[in-house]
Tab-separated table of C-alpha atoms in Angstrom:
chain	number	residue	atom	x	y	z
A	1	MET	CA	11.668	3.357	7.899
A	2	THR	CA	12.845	3.426	4.798
A	3	GLU	CA	11.580	0.450	2.480
A	4	ALA	CA	8.375	-1.070	1.697
A	5	ILE	CA	6.786	-3.829	-0.402
A	6	LEU	CA	3.760	-3.033	-3.418
A	7	LEU	CA	2.163	-6.305	-3.880
A	8	VAL	CA	0.865	-5.601	-7.446
A	9	GLY	CA	0.554	-9.144	-9.030
A	10	GLY	CA	-3.085	-9.883	-9.256
A	11	LYS	CA	-4.784	-10.453	-12.367
A	12	GLY	CA	-7.560	-7.951	-11.230
A	13	THR	CA	-10.327	-10.256	-12.898
A	14	ARG	CA	-13.295	-8.449	-11.093
A	15	LEU	CA	-12.120	-5.459	-13.206
A	16	ARG	CA	-11.880	-6.619	-16.762
A	17	PRO	CA	-12.458	-6.088	-19.205
A	18	LEU	CA	-9.781	-2.982	-18.068
A	19	THR	CA	-7.218	-5.222	-17.351
A	20	VAL	CA	-7.182	-7.053	-20.383
A	21	HIS	CA	-4.203	-5.432	-21.598
A	22	THR	CA	-3.147	-3.939	-18.169
A	23	PRO	CA	-2.481	-4.868	-14.903
A	24	LYS	CA	-4.855	-3.134	-12.531
A	25	PRO	CA	-2.320	-0.993	-10.793
A	26	MET	CA	-1.278	0.430	-14.271
A	27	VAL	CA	-5.354	1.721	-14.990
A	28	PRO	CA	-5.298	5.184	-14.913
A	29	ALA	CA	-6.995	6.916	-11.973
A	30	ALA	CA	-7.244	10.594	-11.693
A	31	GLY	CA	-4.718	10.832	-14.804
A	32	VAL	CA	-2.165	8.679	-13.862
A	33	PRO	CA	-1.748	4.775	-13.323
A	34	PHE	CA	-3.132	4.407	-9.717
A	35	LEU	CA	0.295	2.725	-8.356
A	36	THR	CA	1.895	6.348	-9.026
A	37	HIS	CA	-0.474	7.551	-6.141
A	38	GLN	CA	0.327	4.593	-3.986
A	39	LEU	CA	4.212	5.399	-4.774
A	40	ALA	CA	3.737	9.428	-4.357
A	41	ARG	CA	2.047	8.856	-0.954
A	42	ALA	CA	4.399	6.391	0.444
A	43	ARG	CA	7.474	8.680	-0.903
A	44	ALA	CA	5.923	11.682	1.330
A	45	ALA	CA	5.982	9.397	4.345
A	46	GLY	CA	9.734	8.824	4.057
A	47	VAL	CA	10.094	5.634	1.952
A	48	ASP	CA	12.814	5.933	-0.290
A	49	HIS	CA	13.489	1.793	-1.246
A	50	ILE	CA	10.341	-0.200	-2.596
A	51	VAL	CA	9.995	-3.543	-4.208
A	52	LEU	CA	7.189	-4.548	-6.571
A	53	ALA	CA	6.179	-7.752	-5.990
A	54	THR	CA	4.812	-8.398	-10.037
A	55	SER	CA	3.176	-11.111	-11.609
A	56	TYR	CA	0.518	-10.464	-14.270
A	57	LEU	CA	1.642	-8.497	-17.077
A	58	ALA	CA	4.891	-7.788	-14.996
A	59	GLU	CA	6.559	-6.349	-18.087
A	60	VAL	CA	4.778	-3.082	-18.207
A	61	PHE	CA	5.889	-1.922	-14.967
A	62	GLU	CA	9.406	-1.252	-15.312
A	63	PRO	CA	9.459	0.601	-18.686
A	64	TYR	CA	7.058	3.264	-16.829
A	65	PHE	CA	8.444	3.585	-13.542
A	66	GLY	CA	12.176	2.660	-14.016
A	67	ASP	CA	14.424	2.938	-11.302
A	68	GLY	CA	11.735	5.293	-9.576
A	69	SER	CA	14.048	8.511	-9.188
A	70	ALA	CA	11.657	10.596	-10.983
A	71	LEU	CA	9.299	9.884	-7.902
A	72	GLY	CA	12.248	10.505	-5.547
A	73	LEU	CA	12.590	6.612	-4.755
A	74	HIS	CA	14.570	3.606	-5.607
A	75	ILE	CA	12.021	1.215	-7.002
A	76	GLU	CA	13.243	-2.850	-7.646
A	77	TYR	CA	11.257	-5.528	-9.574
A	78	VAL	CA	10.518	-8.937	-8.618
A	79	THR	CA	8.499	-10.916	-10.969
A	80	GLU	CA	6.285	-14.210	-9.960
A	81	THR	CA	7.015	-17.146	-12.245
A	82	GLU	CA	3.555	-18.666	-10.375
A	83	PRO	CA	1.400	-17.030	-8.366
A	84	LEU	CA	2.210	-17.205	-4.928
A	85	GLY	CA	-0.425	-15.083	-3.118
A	86	THR	CA	0.000	-12.338	-0.558
A	87	GLY	CA	2.567	-14.317	1.780
A	88	GLY	CA	4.390	-15.884	-0.644
A	89	ALA	CA	4.904	-12.782	-2.805
A	90	ILE	CA	6.241	-10.943	0.892
A	91	ARG	CA	8.506	-13.937	0.973
A	92	ASN	CA	9.558	-13.987	-2.432
A	93	VAL	CA	10.753	-10.449	-3.000
A	94	ALA	CA	12.763	-10.849	1.064
A	95	SER	CA	16.098	-10.879	-0.491
A	96	ARG	CA	15.930	-7.531	-1.893
A	97	LEU	CA	15.244	-6.041	1.222
A	98	HIS	CA	18.273	-3.913	2.795
A	99	SER	CA	16.642	-3.703	6.620
A	100	GLY	CA	18.216	-5.239	9.658
A	101	PRO	CA	15.843	-8.168	11.487
A	102	ASP	CA	14.506	-5.792	13.996
A	103	ASP	CA	13.260	-3.195	11.432
A	104	PRO	CA	10.132	-2.228	10.048
A	105	VAL	CA	8.822	-2.888	6.673
A	106	LEU	CA	5.823	-1.389	5.220
A	107	ILE	CA	3.709	-3.780	2.659
A	108	PHE	CA	1.103	-2.389	1.251
A	109	ASN	CA	-1.810	-4.270	-1.620
A	110	GLY	CA	-1.891	-2.741	-4.667
A	111	ASP	CA	-5.387	-2.044	-5.223
A	112	ILE	CA	-6.076	-0.116	-1.828
A	113	LEU	CA	-6.881	3.469	-2.089
A	114	THR	CA	-6.395	5.284	1.465
A	115	GLY	CA	-5.826	8.400	3.528
A	116	LEU	CA	-3.659	6.377	5.618
A	117	ASP	CA	-1.327	7.876	8.126
A	118	ILE	CA	1.574	5.798	7.480
A	119	ARG	CA	3.757	7.556	9.911
A	120	ALA	CA	1.173	6.871	12.331
A	121	LEU	CA	1.133	2.890	11.587
A	122	VAL	CA	5.038	2.812	12.008
A	123	GLY	CA	4.692	4.548	14.994
A	124	THR	CA	2.515	2.546	16.528
A	125	HIS	CA	4.224	-0.765	15.527
A	126	GLU	CA	7.203	0.797	17.327
A	127	GLU	CA	5.490	2.279	20.240
A	128	SER	CA	3.899	-1.132	20.720
A	129	GLY	CA	6.598	-3.452	19.799
A	130	ALA	CA	4.779	-5.658	17.896
A	131	ASP	CA	5.853	-8.009	15.528
A	132	VAL	CA	3.188	-7.255	13.077
A	133	SER	CA	1.275	-3.731	12.629
A	134	LEU	CA	-2.128	-3.653	10.818
A	135	HIS	CA	-4.055	-0.943	9.419
A	136	LEU	CA	-7.576	-1.512	10.333
A	137	THR	CA	-10.613	0.265	9.189
A	138	LYS	CA	-14.562	0.270	10.552
A	139	VAL	CA	-17.317	-0.640	7.978
A	140	ASP	CA	-20.709	-0.032	8.335
A	141	ASP	CA	-21.514	-3.704	6.664
A	142	PRO	CA	-18.580	-5.928	7.307
A	143	ARG	CA	-20.117	-9.011	5.818
A	144	ALA	CA	-17.810	-8.981	2.978
A	145	TYR	CA	-14.793	-8.619	4.740
A	146	GLY	CA	-12.539	-10.506	7.215
A	147	LEU	CA	-13.565	-8.973	10.819
A	148	VAL	CA	-10.092	-8.143	13.099
A	149	PRO	CA	-11.142	-7.720	16.650
A	150	THR	CA	-8.652	-6.041	18.817
A	151	ASP	CA	-8.426	-5.333	22.942
A	152	ALA	CA	-8.165	-2.297	24.887
A	153	THR	CA	-4.893	-1.644	24.114
A	154	GLY	CA	-5.239	-2.369	20.132
A	155	ARG	CA	-3.798	-5.823	20.219
A	156	VAL	CA	-5.190	-8.183	17.807
A	157	THR	CA	-7.212	-11.200	19.497
A	158	ALA	CA	-8.867	-12.829	16.558
A	159	PHE	CA	-8.904	-13.205	12.769
A	160	LEU	CA	-12.587	-14.122	11.501
A	161	GLU	CA	-13.755	-15.071	8.556
A	162	LYS	CA	-16.319	-13.428	6.523
A	163	PRO	CA	-19.524	-13.470	8.912
A	164	GLN	CA	-22.555	-15.488	7.822
A	165	THR	CA	-25.311	-14.571	10.453
A	166	PRO	CA	-26.040	-11.243	12.585
A	167	GLU	CA	-24.284	-13.172	15.653
A	168	GLU	CA	-20.549	-13.630	13.918
A	169	ILE	CA	-20.474	-9.679	13.201
A	170	VAL	CA	-18.892	-8.953	17.077
A	171	THR	CA	-17.161	-6.140	15.073
A	172	ASP	CA	-16.958	-3.810	12.634
A	173	GLN	CA	-13.090	-3.385	11.808
A	174	ILE	CA	-11.774	-5.015	9.218
A	175	ASN	CA	-7.911	-5.436	7.607
A	176	ALA	CA	-7.696	-2.494	5.598
A	177	GLY	CA	-4.626	-3.810	3.093
A	178	ALA	CA	-1.600	-2.230	4.546
A	179	TYR	CA	1.148	-3.505	7.195
A	180	VAL	CA	4.250	-3.025	8.896
A	181	PHE	CA	6.491	-6.456	9.455
A	182	ARG	CA	9.237	-6.519	11.778
A	183	ARG	CA	12.111	-7.618	9.143
A	184	SER	CA	12.648	-10.711	11.045
A	185	VAL	CA	9.085	-11.948	10.440
A	186	ILE	CA	9.241	-12.126	6.749
A	187	ASP	CA	11.608	-14.550	6.770
A	188	THR	CA	9.101	-17.046	8.638
A	189	ILE	CA	6.723	-17.320	5.917
A	190	PRO	CA	7.326	-20.529	4.092
A	191	ALA	CA	9.337	-20.251	0.848
A	192	GLY	CA	8.230	-21.313	-2.683
A	193	ARG	CA	4.659	-22.000	-2.560
A	194	PRO	CA	1.816	-20.134	-2.148
A	195	VAL	CA	0.913	-18.557	1.242
A	196	SER	CA	-2.260	-16.307	1.957
A	197	VAL	CA	-1.232	-13.740	4.691
A	198	GLU	CA	-4.660	-13.377	5.487
A	199	ARG	CA	-5.788	-16.728	6.326
A	200	GLU	CA	-2.294	-18.446	6.888
A	201	THR	CA	0.609	-16.186	8.104
A	202	PHE	CA	-1.684	-13.844	10.298
A	203	PRO	CA	-3.428	-16.386	11.998
A	204	ASP	CA	-0.433	-18.797	12.679
A	205	LEU	CA	1.802	-16.248	14.048
A	206	LEU	CA	-1.317	-14.993	16.544
A	207	ALA	CA	-1.603	-18.921	17.642
A	208	SER	CA	2.595	-18.646	18.350
A	209	GLY	CA	1.877	-16.278	20.663
A	210	ALA	CA	3.200	-13.451	18.261
A	211	HIS	CA	2.235	-9.859	19.304
A	212	LEU	CA	0.236	-8.239	16.374
A	213	GLN	CA	-1.202	-5.277	16.714
A	214	GLY	CA	-4.245	-3.155	15.278
A	215	MET	CA	-4.532	0.767	14.443
A	216	VAL	CA	-7.562	2.306	13.640
A	217	ASP	CA	-7.484	4.789	11.142
A	218	SER	CA	-10.882	5.506	9.129
A	219	THR	CA	-10.064	8.152	6.832
A	220	TYR	CA	-10.736	7.637	3.468
A	221	TRP	CA	-10.621	3.998	2.554
A	222	LEU	CA	-12.047	2.234	-1.036
A	223	ASP	CA	-10.920	-1.652	-2.474
A	224	LEU	CA	-10.317	-0.784	-6.090
A	225	GLY	CA	-11.468	-4.234	-7.200
A	226	THR	CA	-14.278	-3.463	-9.015
A	227	PRO	CA	-15.265	-1.207	-11.755
A	228	GLN	CA	-17.771	0.904	-10.141
A	229	ALA	CA	-15.114	1.196	-7.395
A	230	PHE	CA	-12.279	2.282	-9.458
A	231	VAL	CA	-14.730	4.942	-10.957
A	232	ARG	CA	-15.330	6.347	-7.990
A	233	GLY	CA	-12.047	6.438	-6.719
A	234	SER	CA	-10.636	8.407	-9.765
A	235	ALA	CA	-13.459	10.340	-9.238
A	236	ASP	CA	-12.842	11.431	-5.323
A	237	LEU	CA	-9.242	11.740	-6.252
A	238	VAL	CA	-9.915	14.540	-8.547
A	239	LEU	CA	-12.377	15.930	-6.016
A	240	GLY	CA	-9.986	15.979	-3.558
A	241	ARG	CA	-11.772	13.935	-1.381
A	242	ALA	CA	-9.077	11.283	-1.559
A	243	PRO	CA	-5.655	12.538	-0.551
A	244	SER	CA	-2.675	12.061	-3.496
A	245	PRO	CA	0.129	14.256	-3.878
A	246	ALA	CA	0.488	12.910	-7.537
A	247	VAL	CA	-2.666	13.948	-8.987
A	248	PRO	CA	-1.560	16.130	-12.082
A	249	GLY	CA	-3.478	19.134	-11.603
A	250	ARG	CA	-5.864	21.333	-9.240
A	251	CYS	CA	-8.921	19.160	-7.454
A	252	GLY	CA	-12.024	20.406	-8.603
A	253	GLU	CA	-15.303	19.115	-10.359
A	254	HIS	CA	-12.981	17.884	-13.439
A	255	LEU	CA	-9.434	16.833	-14.716
A	256	VAL	CA	-8.675	17.699	-18.220
A	257	LEU	CA	-5.020	16.470	-19.424
A	258	PRO	CA	-2.940	18.979	-21.452
A	259	SER	CA	-3.261	17.309	-24.624
A	260	ALA	CA	-7.078	16.213	-24.368
A	261	SER	CA	-9.694	18.428	-26.555
A	262	VAL	CA	-13.173	19.338	-24.877
A	263	ALA	CA	-15.733	21.269	-26.914
A	264	PRO	CA	-16.621	24.661	-25.232
A	265	GLY	CA	-20.673	23.410	-25.037
A	266	ALA	CA	-19.635	20.264	-23.617
A	267	LYS	CA	-19.967	19.773	-19.452
A	268	LEU	CA	-17.902	18.058	-17.243
A	269	THR	CA	-19.036	17.421	-13.384
A	270	GLY	CA	-18.504	15.170	-10.490
A	271	GLY	CA	-14.250	14.443	-10.614
A	272	THR	CA	-14.488	13.577	-14.440
A	273	VAL	CA	-11.210	12.810	-15.800
A	274	VAL	CA	-10.363	13.549	-19.919
A	275	GLY	CA	-7.279	11.695	-20.721
A	276	GLU	CA	-4.581	12.126	-23.146
A	277	ASN	CA	-5.554	13.099	-26.699
A	278	ALA	CA	-8.778	12.336	-25.717
A	279	HIS	CA	-12.177	14.673	-27.242
A	280	VAL	CA	-15.224	15.579	-26.003
A	281	GLY	CA	-17.659	16.606	-28.322
A	282	GLU	CA	-20.595	19.611	-28.031
A	283	GLY	CA	-22.857	19.414	-25.846
A	284	ALA	CA	-22.035	15.903	-24.152
A	285	ARG	CA	-22.433	15.698	-20.885
A	286	ILE	CA	-20.099	13.840	-18.718
A	287	SER	CA	-20.442	13.118	-14.723
A	288	GLY	CA	-17.924	10.981	-12.256
A	289	SER	CA	-16.183	9.080	-15.100
A	290	THR	CA	-12.447	8.159	-16.391
A	291	ILE	CA	-12.365	8.836	-20.290
A	292	LEU	CA	-8.873	7.145	-20.794
A	293	SER	CA	-6.272	8.286	-23.542
A	294	GLY	CA	-7.534	8.525	-27.219
A	295	ALA	CA	-11.420	7.872	-26.345
A	296	VAL	CA	-13.725	10.022	-28.627
A	297	ILE	CA	-17.026	10.856	-26.876
A	298	GLU	CA	-19.204	12.333	-30.001
A	299	PRO	CA	-21.732	15.338	-29.688
A	300	GLY	CA	-24.669	15.099	-27.412
A	301	ALA	CA	-23.315	11.858	-25.719
A	302	VAL	CA	-24.386	11.234	-21.961
A	303	VAL	CA	-21.861	9.798	-19.776
A	304	ALA	CA	-22.111	8.915	-16.180
A	305	ASP	CA	-20.158	6.869	-13.652
A	306	SER	CA	-18.661	5.179	-16.432
A	307	LEU	CA	-14.941	4.291	-17.531
A	308	ILE	CA	-14.353	4.688	-21.284
A	309	GLY	CA	-11.238	2.791	-22.407
A	310	ALA	CA	-8.179	3.687	-24.183
A	311	GLY	CA	-9.022	4.592	-27.991
A	312	ALA	CA	-12.881	3.770	-27.365
A	313	ARG	CA	-15.380	5.608	-29.386
A	314	ILE	CA	-19.269	6.846	-27.872
A	315	GLY	CA	-21.528	7.486	-30.601
A	316	ALA	CA	-23.530	10.674	-30.505
A	317	ARG	CA	-26.548	11.055	-28.205
A	318	SER	CA	-25.777	7.427	-26.379
A	319	THR	CA	-26.440	7.294	-22.962
A	320	LEU	CA	-24.376	5.598	-20.461
A	321	SER	CA	-24.751	5.186	-16.768
A	322	GLY	CA	-22.560	2.705	-14.352
A	323	ALA	CA	-21.140	1.387	-17.718
A	324	VAL	CA	-17.306	0.005	-18.748
A	325	ILE	CA	-16.450	0.314	-22.590
A	326	GLY	CA	-13.370	-1.845	-23.285
A	327	ASP	CA	-9.933	-0.416	-24.910
A	328	GLY	CA	-11.156	-0.032	-28.950
A	329	ALA	CA	-14.420	-0.432	-28.543
A	330	THR	CA	-17.078	1.167	-30.626
A	331	VAL	CA	-20.286	2.136	-29.127
A	332	GLY	CA	-22.945	3.652	-31.831
A	333	ALA	CA	-24.914	6.591	-31.775
A	334	ASP	CA	-28.380	6.440	-30.004
A	335	ASN	CA	-27.305	3.622	-27.391
A	336	GLU	CA	-28.582	3.418	-23.860
A	337	LEU	CA	-26.280	0.749	-21.739
A	338	ARG	CA	-26.895	0.816	-18.116
A	339	ASP	CA	-25.285	-0.373	-14.835
A	340	GLY	CA	-22.994	-3.239	-14.556
A	341	VAL	CA	-22.883	-3.338	-18.629
A	342	ARG	CA	-19.477	-4.153	-20.035
A	343	VAL	CA	-18.708	-3.656	-23.631
A	344	TRP	CA	-15.570	-5.618	-24.836
A	345	CYS	CA	-12.335	-4.240	-25.966
A	346	GLU	CA	-12.311	-3.825	-29.766
A	347	ALA	CA	-16.361	-4.624	-29.980
A	348	THR	CA	-18.578	-3.052	-31.965
A	349	LEU	CA	-22.249	-2.027	-31.025
A	350	PRO	CA	-24.184	-0.567	-34.072
A	351	ALA	CA	-26.297	2.486	-33.796
A	352	GLY	CA	-29.199	2.448	-31.684
A	353	ALA	CA	-28.460	-1.686	-31.158
A	354	VAL	CA	-29.047	-1.404	-27.300
A	355	ARG	CA	-31.991	0.426	-25.637
A	356	PHE	CA	-33.415	0.298	-22.054
A	357	SER	CA	-35.967	2.641	-23.103
A	358	SER	CA	-38.361	3.304	-26.170
A	359	ASP	CA	-36.362	4.757	-29.190
A	360	GLN	CA	-39.146	7.789	-29.398
């Protein structure tokens, strides 16, 4: 197994304003673009050729990763002129694959952080003789996901849409966004039109009698589709809860990149990341948060479970919890921003403009 396709074309609309200027896979997590962690884990599992299926802001990927040689990979880029969905994107890059008809090809969604044993998934695929093998994970509440029940041998028996009633929850297994395709199966996906691998390709294969195998791997798994999940995923990488060979430093309570500066009296905990050329002022307290490049946290500010965009500024004594601050935005002194608030890129909040409690 030497080849993989990474689906990185989504617009990341749920992550805005983080994705206004940056495609979701390139938003930094634990100090490097999130995609770096996926590429590094694929390389560690023996993959050496990866095709990136790009679309939104496609022009930023190649200048950063180049031909992949710095990561020990050969990376190629294929850009969709119009969105083709997950299945259409896979089919669109098929001509760049080198595998034979029966060889396995790994496919990853570009927004999943996981501890999946990639070699084990490929091993399951080869041992079972499957046409497609799927990484499945178990979740406590599967109502937000499509369900994938399997028989006693792990063979997939159905693909069920998001359950609406308790009676419809027949399994806690969901599609975890990593697959192994037999190379020849990719060529059966219709070309030149949008195709959903989840809603069309997999159900059609099952209906035709193809062998779809599920492998349950319940190690770390997180869909980074929301700002809250993205911040948590970055913190988990820093804390060592999520595995990656690409974290640029030791695991621990914080990761401060070499060009950043942190005042001696500041306190960083909970997997906080301070990016390149960022500055954290005296007495600031930051927990479980990501501070991107060039951002400034002024003295006495308190930031928890938040993401501060590149070049943004958080004023003295401001308190943020579960907030997302866009690139270049300014939050003046003595503001109080709580869970779910999003301040757009380049926006300015004057001092004391937003409060959830008294100013006394």
